[in-house]
Amino acid sequence: MTNPNQQLSLDALLSIGKVISVKGRLVEVLVSKTKNSSILLYDGQIIKNVSVGSYVKIGKGFEELIGKIEGEYTTEDKAFNQKSYSNERDKIKRILSISLLGYLQGDTFRQGVKELPLIDNECFLLTQNELDGVHNFIKKINGVPDLKLKIGHLASETGKVIEVGINSLFASHIGIFGNTGSGKSYTLAGLYHKLFEQYKGKAGFVQNARFLLIDFNGEFIKEDTIENSDKTITDDNKNIFPLSTDRDGSSRKLIISHHALYNSTFWSILLQATEKTQAPFITSALSSKYINERISSDQGIIELIKSTIKLITTNITVNQEKNMVESFLDEIGKFNVNRSILGITELKQFYSEELKFFAAREDRRYYCMINGFTYNSNQDDGFYENVISMKVNQLIRVDSNSLTDLQRIKLIINFHYFYSIQKGHYQKEHIGHILGRLDTRIKDLDKLVIVNDQETTLSKPMNIVSLKDVNIHMRKLIPLLLCNQIYEEKKKENDNSKYLNIIIDEAHNILSTSSIRESETWKDYRLETFEEIIKEGRKFGVFLTISSQRPSDISDTIISQLHNYFIHRLINNRDIQAVERTISYLDKVSFEALPILPTGTCVLAGLCAHIPVIIEIDKIDDEFEPRNKTIKPTDFWE
Ligand SMILES: Nc1ncnc2c1ncn2[C@@H]1O[C@H](COP(=O)(O)OP(=O)(O)OP(=O)(O)O)[C@@H](O)[C@H]1O
Ligand SMILES: [Mg+2]
C-alpha cells in the first residue's frame, strides 16, 4: 500500500498534462513542459514516457478513464513571453490526441466509454500495475476466470507477455490475414500447437474436441508421412490424409456418408453442369424413384437394362442415331472392370449383327430382327420378349454388391441419361457433356473418398487434410463436400459437449468471391456451407479459423462475422481497406502499423482482447513449424 505522500509524488511524476478538448471519444491533452524525456524513473522502476501507441489514464473525479495515444502534434504558444528569461523550447506546445477505450475498476480494465472527461481533467501515465490490468485479457465466464493460453508478447515491450482466454479464443471464429511470408501459417500452427500441448491426452479432449485442418499446400504434414505413414497415423491425437489424385491415389481416403454423396449440388459442380439444363438433369437423376428402387439389386439392374433398351427401340426420337443401342451398351459395358455387370460385349455383338434400324420413312422408323420370324419394334409381335428380355436374361450377369457407391451413382446417371433422351425431356447435345466428364471425375473422386456410414473422417482430435497433390477440379470441391457433411452431422447431433473447429489455411482458395470461372451454383453451395457456419455454427459448437493472403477477395459477410483477428503485414491497399471496412475493433494506430509489421508480428483484435494490441507470436519448436521456409537460393549456387 502506498502511503499518501508516496501517492502524491507518484501522481506528480506520472501526470503528463491536462485535457484541452473533448470531441466524442477523441480527447486532446496539452503536455506539461516538464515531461519531454523519453523515460521516467520512479522507485527504481523505469516507466516509459509519453509515446504514440501507449496508454494513458485521465482522472475525472473518482473515475479513471483509459485512452490510447493516437498521435501528437505541436503548436506555438501564443501567450509565450519573449521578454522573460526562459528557454526558447518552451514556446512549443505539445498536444496529444487520445482515443478513449475504457475505464479502470480497481486494477481491472473495463472496455467501453461510459463517461467523457472534462476540460482540465488531469492525464497520467499508467503504472506497471495498471498497464498489466489493461493487458490482462482473461475474462471471467460466469464468475470463473477463463483458462489461459500464452500466445506471445507485446511487440513494443518484450517483457509483457500476452495471454488470452482459451474459451474466448477457441469458441470463436478466427481470422488470420497477411501477405505472403508474413507469418500466418506459423501463427496458426502456433495457436493450435499450444492448445494441443495443454490438452493432448486428456480424455475429455480426445473424446469431444475435433479439429479439421484443410491444408492446400501440404505445409502441415511432414514429407515422410506418405512413405512412413504409420509413424504419424498412430499418433493418438492426429489423423493425416495426404490426398492425391495421381496414378496411385491416396494412401488414406476421406470417409463420406451416403447422405452427403447424394447431394445433387455437389454433382452439378463436380460435373460442371450448366444451370439451366444439366443441373436439373442431375437432380432428377439422383431423385428418380424408378431407378433408385432398382439400382441396388441384381434383378433391378437387369430390369433397368431391359427397360432402357425397350425405350430406345420403341420410343424412337426424331433424330435418333442408328447405333443408339450400342452407345447405351458401351456405357453399361464399362462396369465390367470390377465384374459388376458381365455379358455386355456379347449382347452388343448380337445386336450389331442382328438388329437393324429402319429410318427411311420419317413417319415409320423401327428396329427389326429377322430370326426365322420377323420381329418389328413398332408392332407388338413379341419384340420385347424375344429380342430384349430373353437375350438380356441369357447373356447378362449382374453382381450389384460389387458396385461401389460412386459407380452406383454413375450407373444411375447413365440410365437416366438414356431415359431422358428417349422420352424427349432433354436433348442429347445439351446433356451429353455430363457423360463425358462422369468417367474421369468419378475416377478422381474414387482416389480421394470412400463411402461409409459407420465411420467418420474425424476420429481423432486433429485431422489434417492435405490437398497438395489433388488436381484442380477436386481441390476446391473436396473441402466443401467434407465441411458440408460434418457441419450437417454436427447440426443433427446438437450435442453441446462436442466441439468442432474447421481450420482453413489459404482460405481464398475456396472463399474467394472474385473468381470469374466459377458458376453461380458453386457460389451458392459455398455460401450455403460457409456463410451458414459463420452465422449459425456457434450454436452447434462449430467454429471456423480462416487464414488468407487476400482479405479483399473473401466475402464481407464472412470477414465481418469473425470474432478474433490476427492481422499480419498487409501491403495492398485493397486488403487494408477490406480490413478497415469490416473489422470495427481496429484503432488508427494498429491500422497504420499494418504495412510495416515485421514477420511474426501481428495485430490481435477482437473478443479475446478487449483492446487491439500489436504482438509478437511465440516461436514454436522447429519440429512443429509449418514446412514452408522461404528458400535461400544462394545455398545451392556454390
Ligand atoms: N513468430 C514467428 N517467429 C519466428 N519465425 C516466424 C514467425 N512467424 C513466421 N516466421 C517465419 O516466417 C516465414 C514465413 O511465415 P509463414 O509461412 O507462416 O507465412 P505465411 O503468411 O503463411 O505465408 P504464405 O501466405 O505464403 O503461406 C517462415 O519461414 C516462418 O518460419
Ligand atoms: Mg501460409
XYZ file of C-alpha atoms and ligand atoms in Angstrom:
670
model
C 0.000 0.000 0.000
C 1.425 3.374 -0.968
C 1.182 5.992 1.729
C -0.489 9.312 0.857
C 2.844 11.035 0.421
C 4.121 8.428 -1.958
C 0.843 8.584 -3.862
C 1.209 12.321 -4.229
C 4.734 12.133 -5.554
C 3.767 9.268 -7.875
C 0.856 11.279 -9.211
C 3.101 14.266 -9.715
C 5.603 12.150 -11.587
C 3.059 10.382 -13.739
C 0.953 13.402 -14.519
C 1.612 14.462 -18.069
C -0.828 17.233 -18.686
C -4.399 18.396 -18.893
C -7.346 17.841 -21.173
C -7.881 20.777 -23.511
C -10.554 19.436 -25.841
C -13.111 16.637 -25.927
C -14.728 15.630 -29.219
C -16.652 12.437 -28.647
C -14.182 9.640 -27.978
C -11.293 11.817 -29.122
C -9.603 13.828 -26.433
C -6.703 16.265 -26.701
C -4.207 16.728 -23.905
C -1.690 19.519 -23.535
C 1.562 18.004 -22.278
C 3.283 19.749 -19.345
C 6.530 21.236 -20.440
C 8.463 19.252 -17.863
C 7.583 15.897 -19.450
C 9.759 15.797 -22.513
C 12.209 12.989 -21.781
C 11.602 9.501 -23.127
C 11.692 7.587 -19.844
C 10.987 8.381 -16.206
C 12.414 6.741 -13.134
C 10.325 6.083 -10.082
C 11.310 3.998 -7.101
C 13.832 2.074 -9.135
C 11.330 1.310 -11.901
C 11.680 2.565 -15.427
C 8.459 4.000 -16.714
C 8.121 4.707 -20.390
C 7.150 8.301 -21.007
C 4.523 9.507 -23.438
C 4.713 7.790 -26.818
C 2.299 7.227 -29.643
C 0.598 3.870 -29.199
C 0.900 3.835 -25.416
C -1.881 4.179 -22.872
C -2.835 6.978 -20.510
C -5.282 7.468 -17.697
C -7.491 10.513 -17.341
C -8.830 11.251 -13.895
C -12.333 12.636 -13.657
C -13.461 12.789 -10.072
C -13.393 9.182 -8.911
C -13.436 7.796 -12.421
C -10.258 6.744 -14.161
C -10.674 6.669 -17.912
C -8.185 4.833 -20.120
C -7.183 6.004 -23.578
C -4.627 5.253 -26.221
C -2.352 7.918 -27.664
C -3.027 8.030 -31.375
C -0.913 10.978 -32.383
C 0.966 14.027 -31.295
C 1.428 17.493 -32.763
C 2.809 20.834 -31.718
C 1.600 24.409 -31.868
C 3.161 27.631 -30.902
C 2.320 29.082 -27.502
C 0.712 32.473 -28.243
C 0.986 33.528 -24.607
C 4.704 32.877 -24.560
C 6.553 35.854 -23.171
C 9.694 36.578 -25.193
C 10.966 39.016 -22.662
C 11.086 36.727 -19.641
C 14.141 34.519 -19.089
C 13.013 31.236 -20.423
C 14.080 28.585 -22.866
C 13.077 29.077 -26.487
C 11.931 25.409 -26.422
C 9.153 26.295 -24.025
C 7.470 28.246 -26.787
C 6.257 24.959 -28.287
C 3.059 23.344 -27.035
C 2.871 19.539 -27.341
C -0.590 18.197 -27.862
C -1.572 14.541 -27.744
C -4.626 13.142 -29.444
C -6.044 10.309 -27.436
C -8.891 7.964 -28.158
C -10.787 6.665 -25.149
C -11.053 2.899 -24.776
C -12.447 2.138 -21.362
C -12.055 2.709 -17.670
C -10.414 1.199 -14.612
C -12.286 -0.544 -11.863
C -9.670 -1.116 -9.201
C -6.847 -2.507 -11.255
C -9.173 -4.166 -13.740
C -9.697 -2.648 -17.133
C -13.234 -2.451 -18.498
C -13.916 -1.824 -22.118
C -16.347 0.864 -23.229
C -16.727 4.545 -22.685
C -19.323 5.279 -20.077
C -18.244 8.804 -19.348
C -16.272 11.510 -21.112
C -13.623 13.661 -19.434
C -13.964 17.387 -18.886
C -11.601 20.162 -19.877
C -8.772 20.470 -17.359
C -9.020 16.889 -16.104
C -5.566 15.582 -15.406
C -3.906 12.965 -17.581
C -1.432 10.361 -16.232
C 0.886 7.680 -17.484
C -0.053 4.201 -16.317
C 1.814 2.433 -13.531
C 3.056 -1.081 -14.205
C 0.075 -2.500 -12.319
C -2.401 -0.513 -14.301
C -0.648 -1.436 -17.534
C -0.877 -5.102 -16.590
C -4.559 -4.593 -15.906
C -5.085 -3.136 -19.377
C -3.299 -6.089 -20.973
C -4.993 -8.713 -18.880
C -7.349 -10.282 -21.396
C -8.558 -13.133 -19.236
C -12.268 -12.658 -18.748
C -14.499 -14.226 -16.194
C -17.132 -16.534 -17.605
C -19.987 -16.986 -15.112
C -17.703 -15.751 -12.373
C -14.872 -18.184 -13.146
C -11.745 -16.808 -14.817
C -11.143 -18.314 -18.256
C -8.200 -20.697 -18.727
C -5.088 -19.041 -20.071
C -3.034 -19.605 -23.180
C 0.161 -17.653 -23.687
C 0.497 -16.695 -27.309
C 3.262 -14.115 -27.435
C 4.348 -10.785 -26.042
C 3.782 -7.132 -26.782
C 5.850 -6.021 -29.753
C 6.697 -2.717 -28.106
C 7.599 -4.269 -24.762
C 9.202 -7.695 -24.907
C 8.683 -8.219 -21.197
C 4.898 -8.009 -21.399
C 3.522 -11.477 -22.004
C 0.176 -11.701 -23.748
C -2.193 -14.394 -22.634
C -5.686 -14.957 -23.934
C -8.632 -16.893 -22.579
C -8.871 -20.310 -24.205
C -12.651 -20.141 -24.360
C -12.793 -16.621 -25.719
C -10.326 -17.533 -28.459
C -11.307 -21.050 -29.442
C -15.044 -20.724 -29.028
C -14.994 -18.093 -31.748
C -14.436 -17.681 -35.454
C -10.837 -16.654 -36.038
C -9.357 -14.796 -39.000
C -5.645 -14.690 -39.746
C -4.671 -12.301 -42.511
C -1.435 -11.061 -44.003
C 0.710 -11.015 -47.108
C 2.701 -13.992 -48.192
C 5.563 -14.695 -45.810
C 4.141 -12.530 -43.049
C 3.724 -15.483 -40.689
C 0.092 -16.590 -40.982
C 0.712 -20.308 -41.205
C 3.194 -20.012 -38.379
C 0.688 -18.203 -36.168
C -1.945 -20.787 -37.000
C 0.393 -23.660 -36.219
C 1.472 -21.900 -33.027
C -2.049 -21.382 -31.707
C -3.176 -24.949 -32.215
C 0.124 -26.449 -31.196
C -0.053 -24.687 -27.862
C -3.628 -25.709 -27.331
C -2.736 -29.337 -28.037
C 0.276 -29.179 -25.742
C -2.060 -28.179 -22.976
C -4.842 -30.681 -23.647
C -3.499 -33.665 -25.556
C -4.050 -36.912 -23.754
C -6.914 -35.577 -21.649
C -9.818 -37.957 -22.012
C -12.450 -35.248 -22.493
C -10.408 -33.552 -25.172
C -9.755 -36.765 -27.087
C -13.433 -37.591 -26.964
C -15.072 -34.245 -27.566
C -12.756 -31.895 -29.431
C -12.393 -32.154 -33.185
C -10.249 -30.033 -35.463
C -10.258 -30.311 -39.216
C -7.345 -28.576 -40.886
C -7.601 -28.043 -44.625
C -4.072 -27.678 -45.874
C -3.834 -26.643 -49.522
C -0.061 -26.778 -49.738
C 0.801 -29.742 -47.573
C 2.600 -27.454 -45.125
C 1.292 -29.147 -42.033
C 2.184 -32.724 -42.827
C 5.768 -33.850 -42.857
C 7.332 -35.056 -46.106
C 7.913 -38.554 -44.826
C 4.346 -39.223 -43.782
C 3.357 -40.760 -47.064
C 6.004 -43.471 -47.133
C 6.302 -43.789 -43.427
C 2.675 -43.298 -42.711
C 2.122 -45.378 -39.612
C 4.505 -43.260 -37.586
C 2.254 -40.247 -37.685
C -1.029 -42.002 -38.049
C -0.580 -43.956 -34.846
C -0.214 -40.616 -33.117
C -3.107 -40.588 -30.661
C -4.144 -37.074 -31.443
C -3.817 -36.847 -35.156
C -5.106 -38.271 -38.436
C -3.338 -37.317 -41.613
C -4.929 -37.512 -45.040
C -2.319 -36.904 -47.719
C -4.867 -36.877 -50.529
C -3.719 -37.405 -54.070
C -5.323 -37.699 -57.492
C -2.222 -39.055 -59.197
C -1.996 -42.581 -60.573
C -1.877 -44.433 -57.286
C -4.472 -42.392 -55.440
C -4.387 -41.505 -51.747
C -2.817 -43.672 -49.105
C -5.699 -42.738 -46.856
C -9.116 -41.589 -48.003
C -11.760 -39.327 -46.553
C -14.868 -41.023 -45.284
C -18.048 -39.647 -46.787
C -21.584 -40.636 -45.848
C -24.224 -41.794 -48.318
C -26.315 -38.838 -47.497
C -23.547 -36.369 -48.337
C -22.814 -38.190 -51.560
C -26.361 -37.999 -52.855
C -26.231 -34.232 -52.924
C -27.166 -33.060 -56.385
C -25.447 -29.697 -55.962
C -22.196 -31.475 -55.332
C -22.571 -33.487 -58.520
C -23.583 -30.454 -60.518
C -20.398 -28.720 -59.503
C -18.273 -31.786 -59.934
C -19.568 -32.292 -63.452
C -19.549 -28.573 -64.213
C -23.204 -28.779 -65.110
C -24.868 -25.778 -66.720
C -27.545 -24.286 -64.529
C -30.454 -24.297 -66.964
C -30.388 -27.861 -68.247
C -27.610 -30.032 -66.921
C -28.055 -29.284 -63.229
C -31.807 -30.078 -63.288
C -30.981 -33.242 -65.192
C -28.606 -34.346 -62.417
C -31.147 -33.525 -59.747
C -33.808 -35.554 -61.488
C -31.385 -38.468 -61.979
C -30.457 -38.658 -58.307
C -34.065 -38.410 -57.237
C -35.548 -40.770 -59.845
C -37.661 -43.169 -57.862
C -37.889 -45.751 -60.626
C -34.123 -46.049 -60.954
C -33.224 -45.770 -57.287
C -35.613 -48.531 -56.334
C -33.912 -50.917 -58.727
C -30.265 -49.890 -58.609
C -29.351 -51.903 -55.512
C -30.426 -55.366 -56.631
C -29.161 -57.634 -59.390
C -32.655 -58.197 -60.727
C -33.390 -54.476 -60.557
C -30.381 -53.628 -62.688
C -31.383 -56.265 -65.240
C -34.846 -54.702 -65.372
C -33.292 -51.283 -65.920
C -31.179 -52.594 -68.787
C -34.227 -54.170 -70.390
C -36.442 -51.146 -69.991
C -33.778 -48.818 -71.392
C -33.262 -50.955 -74.485
C -37.021 -51.108 -74.863
C -37.282 -47.323 -74.729
C -34.514 -46.892 -77.299
C -36.077 -49.339 -79.711
C -39.718 -48.465 -79.311
C -39.761 -44.812 -78.355
C -37.675 -43.589 -81.255
C -36.796 -39.896 -81.265
C -36.778 -37.586 -84.264
C -33.037 -37.525 -84.826
C -32.238 -40.874 -83.358
C -28.892 -42.277 -84.384
C -28.705 -45.740 -85.796
C -26.429 -47.116 -83.080
C -28.212 -45.813 -80.022
C -28.482 -49.295 -78.516
C -24.740 -49.797 -78.910
C -23.990 -46.415 -77.311
C -26.056 -47.429 -74.331
C -24.354 -50.804 -74.049
C -20.943 -49.137 -74.324
C -21.693 -47.090 -71.239
C -23.004 -50.057 -69.285
C -20.115 -52.192 -70.541
C -17.710 -50.036 -68.510
C -18.978 -51.749 -65.389
C -17.263 -54.968 -66.269
C -13.970 -53.723 -64.763
C -14.909 -54.857 -61.309
C -17.143 -57.583 -62.726
C -20.360 -55.910 -61.647
C -22.102 -56.288 -64.988
C -20.932 -59.004 -67.353
C -22.023 -60.094 -70.818
C -22.487 -56.647 -72.321
C -19.911 -57.274 -75.090
C -21.811 -60.365 -76.184
C -25.135 -58.597 -76.086
C -23.709 -55.708 -78.082
C -22.293 -58.054 -80.677
C -25.603 -59.787 -81.004
C -27.477 -56.537 -81.572
C -24.909 -55.186 -84.052
C -25.307 -58.307 -86.132
C -28.994 -58.996 -85.810
C -30.821 -55.784 -85.064
C -31.458 -53.449 -87.999
C -32.696 -49.901 -87.779
C -35.115 -48.696 -90.453
C -35.414 -44.955 -90.747
C -36.040 -44.363 -94.416
C -39.526 -43.012 -93.858
C -39.947 -40.094 -91.497
C -43.209 -41.403 -90.116
C -42.204 -45.018 -89.846
C -38.967 -45.824 -88.070
C -38.365 -49.072 -86.282
C -35.886 -51.732 -85.260
C -36.228 -55.135 -86.798
C -34.785 -58.543 -86.203
C -35.181 -61.473 -88.553
C -34.523 -64.783 -86.926
C -36.754 -67.252 -88.683
C -39.564 -64.965 -87.522
C -39.539 -61.242 -88.075
C -39.840 -59.021 -85.039
C -40.528 -55.329 -85.574
C -40.222 -52.924 -82.701
C -43.201 -50.872 -83.864
C -45.511 -53.866 -83.783
C -46.355 -55.721 -80.654
C -45.470 -59.110 -82.066
C -43.149 -60.391 -79.358
C -40.324 -57.951 -79.998
C -39.786 -57.181 -76.301
C -39.901 -60.802 -75.196
C -37.777 -62.290 -77.928
C -35.331 -59.531 -78.785
C -34.841 -57.852 -75.449
C -35.976 -59.798 -72.423
C -34.859 -63.230 -73.492
C -31.482 -62.065 -74.771
C -30.688 -59.991 -71.688
C -31.644 -62.882 -69.433
C -29.476 -65.176 -71.476
C -26.335 -63.064 -71.621
C -26.208 -60.533 -68.796
C -24.953 -61.347 -65.308
C -25.133 -58.687 -62.593
C -23.422 -58.605 -59.225
C -24.719 -55.412 -57.675
C -22.804 -55.950 -54.429
C -19.516 -55.341 -56.166
C -20.605 -51.870 -57.296
C -19.073 -49.098 -55.256
C -21.310 -46.239 -54.245
C -19.622 -43.958 -56.712
C -20.192 -46.425 -59.521
C -23.784 -46.782 -58.488
C -24.239 -43.056 -58.940
C -22.578 -43.274 -62.311
C -24.953 -46.055 -63.270
C -27.947 -44.015 -62.124
C -26.842 -41.084 -64.260
C -26.258 -43.410 -67.231
C -29.713 -44.945 -67.056
C -31.367 -41.605 -66.520
C -29.500 -40.102 -69.445
C -30.891 -42.579 -71.962
C -34.323 -42.448 -70.372
C -34.436 -38.631 -70.576
C -33.266 -38.520 -74.155
C -35.676 -41.157 -75.392
C -38.523 -39.504 -73.529
C -37.552 -36.215 -75.137
C -37.054 -34.452 -71.784
C -33.555 -33.362 -72.748
C -31.589 -33.067 -75.970
C -28.500 -35.161 -76.387
C -26.441 -32.081 -77.325
C -27.430 -30.398 -74.087
C -26.584 -33.077 -71.594
C -24.041 -35.187 -73.472
C -21.054 -33.434 -71.856
C -22.077 -34.762 -68.489
C -21.453 -38.341 -69.529
C -18.106 -37.308 -70.982
C -16.936 -35.893 -67.684
C -18.534 -38.507 -65.495
C -15.837 -41.130 -66.090
C -12.783 -39.073 -65.230
C -14.345 -37.252 -62.305
C -15.562 -40.440 -60.704
C -12.137 -41.965 -61.141
C -10.621 -38.958 -59.381
C -13.178 -38.992 -56.632
C -12.612 -42.682 -56.110
C -8.983 -41.925 -55.274
C -9.960 -39.453 -52.573
C -13.039 -40.712 -50.756
C -14.680 -43.874 -49.580
C -18.341 -44.057 -48.710
C -19.137 -45.392 -45.276
C -21.891 -44.501 -42.865
C -20.418 -46.257 -39.851
C -17.077 -44.496 -39.605
C -16.049 -40.878 -39.632
C -13.117 -38.970 -41.026
C -12.735 -37.111 -37.753
C -11.853 -39.994 -35.474
C -9.110 -38.152 -33.574
C -8.860 -34.583 -32.300
C -6.695 -33.211 -35.116
C -7.402 -34.196 -38.698
C -5.196 -32.761 -41.391
C -6.314 -32.989 -44.994
C -3.548 -32.138 -47.409
C -4.685 -31.125 -50.885
C -1.245 -30.512 -52.313
C -1.392 -33.438 -54.735
C -5.033 -33.074 -55.627
C -5.915 -31.800 -59.088
C -7.609 -28.507 -59.744
C -11.099 -29.965 -60.265
C -11.122 -31.635 -56.876
C -9.135 -29.160 -54.831
C -11.958 -26.797 -54.085
C -14.723 -29.336 -54.030
C -13.332 -31.844 -51.582
C -13.116 -29.407 -48.657
C -16.656 -28.285 -49.351
C -18.006 -31.802 -49.571
C -16.371 -32.664 -46.279
C -17.238 -29.459 -44.440
C -20.802 -29.617 -45.629
C -21.156 -33.148 -44.364
C -19.581 -32.668 -40.977
C -21.497 -29.475 -40.376
C -24.795 -31.140 -41.231
C -23.957 -34.022 -38.925
C -22.988 -31.654 -36.152
C -26.274 -29.815 -36.538
C -28.247 -33.024 -36.281
C -26.242 -34.267 -33.334
C -26.793 -30.983 -31.484
C -24.695 -32.045 -28.501
C -23.013 -29.099 -26.884
C -20.219 -31.088 -25.305
C -18.881 -31.722 -28.799
C -16.630 -29.081 -30.287
C -15.605 -28.720 -33.905
C -13.158 -26.264 -35.388
C -12.696 -26.107 -39.145
C -9.339 -24.561 -39.926
C -8.637 -23.439 -43.466
C -5.191 -22.174 -44.339
C -5.082 -20.265 -47.640
C -8.838 -19.866 -47.424
C -9.011 -17.647 -50.518
C -8.761 -20.922 -52.441
C -12.340 -21.683 -51.573
C -13.776 -18.493 -50.146
C -12.704 -16.047 -52.813
C -15.618 -14.135 -54.323
C -13.892 -12.781 -57.378
C -13.094 -15.837 -59.438
C -14.914 -15.402 -62.739
C -14.552 -19.010 -63.705
C -16.887 -20.286 -61.100
C -20.586 -20.769 -61.646
C -23.467 -19.459 -59.595
C -24.175 -22.968 -58.345
C -20.718 -23.151 -56.920
C -21.101 -19.786 -55.239
C -24.421 -20.797 -53.734
C -23.104 -24.109 -52.495
C -20.178 -22.455 -50.827
C -22.315 -19.699 -49.425
C -24.729 -22.216 -48.003
C -21.925 -24.014 -46.280
C -19.524 -21.398 -45.011
C -21.765 -18.417 -44.530
C -24.078 -20.638 -42.581
C -21.272 -21.929 -40.399
C -20.163 -18.363 -39.783
C -23.662 -17.213 -38.902
C -25.102 -20.222 -37.127
C -22.197 -22.525 -36.324
C -21.627 -21.113 -32.852
C -24.927 -22.554 -31.640
C -23.855 -26.034 -32.619
C -20.299 -25.745 -31.378
C -18.822 -25.323 -34.859
C -16.170 -22.675 -35.362
C -14.100 -21.542 -38.314
C -10.498 -20.448 -38.427
C -9.559 -18.952 -41.733
C -6.226 -17.701 -42.901
C -5.753 -15.769 -46.106
C -3.399 -13.524 -48.012
C -6.199 -11.616 -49.613
C -8.925 -10.494 -47.236
C -10.279 -8.315 -50.039
C -11.193 -11.434 -52.008
C -13.198 -13.017 -49.240
C -16.811 -12.015 -48.856
C -17.511 -9.218 -46.414
C -20.172 -11.335 -44.751
C -17.544 -13.812 -43.722
C -14.847 -11.372 -42.646
C -17.149 -9.161 -40.663
C -18.596 -12.056 -38.672
C -15.264 -13.325 -37.412
C -14.721 -12.753 -33.717
C -10.970 -12.659 -33.386
C -8.393 -11.365 -35.805
C -4.678 -11.866 -36.127
C -3.660 -9.370 -38.763
C -0.137 -9.643 -40.065
C 1.594 -7.349 -42.528
C -0.758 -6.180 -45.270
C 0.602 -4.050 -48.061
C -2.050 -3.942 -50.716
C -4.403 -1.051 -50.250
C -7.470 -3.061 -51.154
C -6.690 -5.575 -48.463
C -6.153 -2.878 -45.889
C -9.438 -1.289 -46.894
C -11.216 -4.622 -46.646
C -9.917 -4.972 -43.123
C -10.834 -1.382 -42.306
C -14.318 -1.761 -43.737
C -15.148 -4.943 -41.905
C -13.215 -5.005 -38.654
C -14.605 -2.421 -36.316
C -12.283 -3.373 -33.460
C -9.235 -1.769 -35.020
C -7.940 1.629 -33.953
C -5.948 4.099 -36.011
C -2.545 3.212 -34.595
C -2.950 -0.510 -35.275
C -4.132 0.286 -38.788
C -1.246 2.396 -39.660
C 1.131 -0.262 -38.430
C -0.257 -2.894 -40.823
C 2.030 -2.269 -43.830
C 5.166 -2.226 -41.691
C 4.654 -5.143 -39.325
C 7.678 -7.462 -39.230
C 7.227 -11.181 -39.935
C 5.752 -12.970 -36.953
C 4.244 -9.788 -35.531
C 0.553 -9.102 -35.833
C -2.299 -7.034 -34.544
C -4.531 -9.053 -32.267
C -8.044 -7.672 -32.101
C -11.471 -8.964 -31.256
C -13.388 -10.602 -28.475
C -10.433 -12.244 -26.812
C -8.543 -8.970 -26.451
C -10.524 -6.002 -25.162
C -8.088 -3.618 -26.807
C -6.220 -4.241 -30.079
C -2.554 -4.948 -29.386
C 0.442 -5.491 -31.587
C 2.048 -8.747 -30.520
C 4.958 -10.911 -31.474
C 3.858 -14.520 -31.768
C 5.920 -17.001 -29.743
C 8.354 -19.250 -31.533
C 7.471 -22.913 -31.761
C 9.840 -25.886 -31.930
C 11.233 -26.465 -35.415
C 9.600 -29.833 -35.434
C 6.121 -28.340 -35.360
C 6.761 -25.443 -37.711
C 4.821 -25.478 -40.954
C 7.004 -26.751 -43.766
C 7.278 -23.543 -45.701
C 10.625 -21.914 -45.079
C 11.495 -19.267 -47.637
C 14.225 -20.856 -49.730
C 17.688 -19.354 -49.819
C 18.776 -19.746 -53.466
C 22.441 -18.934 -52.902
C 22.808 -22.020 -50.682
C 22.524 -24.085 -53.830
C 24.589 -21.895 -56.132
C 28.124 -22.575 -54.970
N 6.504 -15.794 -34.914
C 7.498 -16.215 -35.710
N 8.702 -16.480 -35.185
C 9.706 -16.915 -35.970
N 9.612 -17.116 -37.291
C 8.459 -16.869 -37.885
C 7.338 -16.409 -37.132
N 6.312 -16.253 -37.975
C 6.760 -16.606 -39.185
N 8.043 -16.970 -39.155
C 8.836 -17.420 -40.309
O 8.485 -16.628 -41.430
C 8.355 -17.415 -42.597
C 7.022 -17.172 -43.272
O 5.966 -17.500 -42.401
P 4.639 -18.225 -42.878
O 4.946 -19.335 -43.802
O 3.863 -18.523 -41.679
O 3.974 -17.082 -43.737
P 2.539 -17.057 -44.427
O 1.961 -15.757 -44.078
O 1.773 -18.271 -44.085
O 2.891 -17.072 -45.955
P 2.026 -17.652 -47.162
O 0.877 -16.732 -47.337
O 2.972 -17.596 -48.321
O 1.630 -19.038 -46.794
C 8.551 -18.854 -42.183
O 9.836 -19.264 -42.580
C 8.431 -18.839 -40.689
O 9.303 -19.779 -40.119
Mg 0.979 -19.888 -45.223
